[in-house]
Amino acid sequence: MSSEKGTIEQAVHKLAEANNNSNTRLNALETKLDEIHLNVMEQNKNMNINVPNEIMNVQEKMINQIETIQKRTKELQDTTTSKLEEKQQQWEQLTDNIRDMRAEMKKICEALERKASRKNDHNQLMEENVSTPHTQLNSSAINESFDNGESDHHNITEQRQQAENNARQMLLNERPAQTAHTITIPPSSSIPTFST
């Protein structure tokens, strides 16, 4: 019985030792697990802090880029609008100049037409009212040649040329001094261009 008792005590002792060893290992494992858990929690915390910071940095960069693009777009739009307004003013000025020039040319043409009409009227009156013995002689000679059935083209042509020369001479003598008019055509570089 004593041998059995010794065996039981030894077994209990061994069991207690094994239990203590197991408890020690278990405590070490629990401690290690707690450390691992703390490390994971710390890493997770750092990740949660770093990820939003990275997101915020990216977001801030994007906002800055968007603001820069908007600023450049506005500058380009303002520049384009300014150039367009300048070209529009140049175009309107050119159109006004052409309109004024046309009106002035029309006035000049009308004045010349009136002058020529007065000269024609004056020449016709002079031809009708002024009769010289030479003219009467020529007209009677023309009438006689027509009465005789002959055509004296040479005399008729001479009379026409003489009348035209007289009319030209009178126009030259009575022509008013002409004023010089300058037409300014802007260079092609001032014509508005539009780019797309």
GROMACS .gro file of C-alpha atoms in nm, residues 31-157:
model
  127
   31THR     CA    1   0.064   3.728  -2.268
   32LYS     CA    2   0.193   3.672  -2.622
   33LEU     CA    3  -0.162   3.682  -2.755
   34ASP     CA    4  -0.225   4.007  -2.567
   35GLU     CA    5   0.094   4.153  -2.719
   36ILE     CA    6  -0.011   4.042  -3.065
   37HIS     CA    7  -0.356   4.185  -3.010
   38LEU     CA    8  -0.208   4.514  -2.890
   39ASN     CA    9   0.024   4.524  -3.193
   40VAL     CA   10  -0.263   4.455  -3.430
   41MET     CA   11  -0.475   4.720  -3.261
   42GLU     CA   12  -0.185   4.969  -3.279
   43GLN     CA   13  -0.125   4.894  -3.646
   44ASN     CA   14  -0.495   4.922  -3.718
   45LYS     CA   15  -0.505   5.251  -3.534
   46ASN     CA   16  -0.203   5.378  -3.730
   47MET     CA   17  -0.357   5.260  -4.055
   48ASN     CA   18  -0.682   5.432  -3.972
   49ILE     CA   19  -0.491   5.750  -3.898
   50ASN     CA   20  -0.260   5.724  -4.203
   51VAL     CA   21  -0.529   5.631  -4.455
   52PRO     CA   22  -0.747   5.935  -4.383
   53ASN     CA   23  -0.434   6.153  -4.387
   54GLU     CA   24  -0.335   6.013  -4.726
   55ILE     CA   25  -0.691   6.059  -4.851
   56MET     CA   26  -0.691   6.415  -4.721
   57ASN     CA   27  -0.356   6.484  -4.891
   58VAL     CA   28  -0.481   6.346  -5.223
   59GLN     CA   29  -0.806   6.538  -5.187
   60GLU     CA   30  -0.619   6.860  -5.112
   61LYS     CA   31  -0.394   6.809  -5.417
   62MET     CA   32  -0.697   6.748  -5.636
   63ILE     CA   33  -0.871   7.060  -5.502
   64ASN     CA   34  -0.556   7.266  -5.572
   65GLN     CA   35  -0.532   7.126  -5.925
   66ILE     CA   36  -0.902   7.196  -5.989
   67GLU     CA   37  -0.863   7.553  -5.861
   68THR     CA   38  -0.554   7.602  -6.082
   69ILE     CA   39  -0.741   7.469  -6.386
   70GLN     CA   40  -1.041   7.693  -6.309
   71LYS     CA   41  -0.812   7.995  -6.270
   72ARG     CA   42  -0.634   7.925  -6.600
   73THR     CA   43  -0.965   7.865  -6.774
   74LYS     CA   44  -1.100   8.198  -6.646
   75GLU     CA   45  -0.782   8.379  -6.753
   76LEU     CA   46  -0.807   8.224  -7.101
   77GLN     CA   47  -1.176   8.309  -7.119
   78ASP     CA   48  -1.110   8.670  -7.014
   79THR     CA   49  -0.825   8.702  -7.265
   80THR     CA   50  -1.037   8.551  -7.543
   81THR     CA   51  -1.332   8.774  -7.455
   82SER     CA   52  -1.107   9.081  -7.451
   83LYS     CA   53  -0.955   8.992  -7.789
   84LEU     CA   54  -1.299   8.919  -7.931
   85GLU     CA   55  -1.432   9.256  -7.811
   86GLU     CA   56  -1.125   9.431  -7.956
   87LYS     CA   57  -1.168   9.257  -8.292
   88GLN     CA   58  -1.541   9.335  -8.284
   89GLN     CA   59  -1.462   9.706  -8.232
   90GLN     CA   60  -1.209   9.697  -8.516
   91TRP     CA   61  -1.465   9.526  -8.740
   92GLU     CA   62  -1.731   9.786  -8.652
   93GLN     CA   63  -1.481  10.068  -8.718
   94LEU     CA   64  -1.389   9.913  -9.052
   95THR     CA   65  -1.757   9.873  -9.142
   96ASP     CA   66  -1.826  10.236  -9.044
   97ASN     CA   67  -1.528  10.354  -9.251
   98ILE     CA   68  -1.647  10.159  -9.554
   99ARG     CA   69  -2.003  10.291  -9.509
  100ASP     CA   70  -1.873  10.650  -9.484
  101MET     CA   71  -1.650  10.598  -9.786
  102ARG     CA   72  -1.941  10.460  -9.990
  103ALA     CA   73  -2.160  10.754  -9.891
  104GLU     CA   74  -1.884  10.997  -9.989
  105MET     CA   75  -1.827  10.819 -10.320
  106LYS     CA   76  -2.202  10.824 -10.387
  107LYS     CA   77  -2.211  11.200 -10.326
  108ILE     CA   78  -1.917  11.251 -10.560
  109CYS     CA   79  -2.078  11.036 -10.832
  110GLU     CA   80  -2.409  11.220 -10.796
  111ALA     CA   81  -2.231  11.557 -10.819
  112LEU     CA   82  -2.046  11.441 -11.131
  113GLU     CA   83  -2.370  11.313 -11.286
  114ARG     CA   84  -2.543  11.646 -11.215
  115LYS     CA   85  -2.248  11.835 -11.361
  116ALA     CA   86  -2.241  11.615 -11.673
  117SER     CA   87  -2.617  11.649 -11.711
  118ARG     CA   88  -2.594  12.029 -11.689
  119LYS     CA   89  -2.312  12.026 -11.945
  120ASN     CA   90  -2.514  11.808 -12.181
  121ASP     CA   91  -2.816  12.036 -12.142
  122HIS     CA   92  -2.593  12.339 -12.196
  123ASN     CA   93  -2.431  12.184 -12.505
  124GLN     CA   94  -2.768  12.092 -12.653
  125LEU     CA   95  -2.895  12.447 -12.600
  126MET     CA   96  -2.584  12.588 -12.758
  127GLU     CA   97  -2.615  12.356 -13.058
  128GLU     CA   98  -2.981  12.448 -13.099
  129ASN     CA   99  -2.944  12.824 -13.044
  130VAL     CA  100  -2.609  12.901 -13.202
  131SER     CA  101  -2.615  12.895 -13.579
  132THR     CA  102  -2.327  13.027 -13.784
  133PRO     CA  103  -2.316  13.077 -14.159
  134HIS     CA  104  -2.076  12.782 -14.170
  135THR     CA  105  -2.329  12.560 -13.989
  136GLN     CA  106  -2.611  12.680 -14.213
  137LEU     CA  107  -2.396  12.623 -14.517
  138ASN     CA  108  -2.308  12.272 -14.402
  139SER     CA  109  -2.667  12.189 -14.313
  140SER     CA  110  -2.792  12.317 -14.648
  141ALA     CA  111  -2.518  12.119 -14.820
  142ILE     CA  112  -2.623  11.810 -14.622
  143ASN     CA  113  -2.986  11.869 -14.711
  144GLU     CA  114  -2.898  11.914 -15.076
  145SER     CA  115  -2.692  11.598 -15.079
  146PHE     CA  116  -2.979  11.406 -14.921
  147ASP     CA  117  -3.219  11.562 -15.168
  148ASN     CA  118  -2.993  11.455 -15.449
  149GLY     CA  119  -2.980  11.102 -15.303
  150GLU     CA  120  -2.608  11.136 -15.222
  151SER     CA  121  -2.457  11.073 -14.877
  152ASP     CA  122  -2.181  11.295 -14.757
  153HIS     CA  123  -2.052  11.093 -14.462
  154HIS     CA  124  -1.732  11.288 -14.440
  155ASN     CA  125  -1.903  11.619 -14.355
  156ILE     CA  126  -2.135  11.456 -14.098
  157THR     CA  127  -1.844  11.283 -13.926
   0.00000   0.00000   0.00000
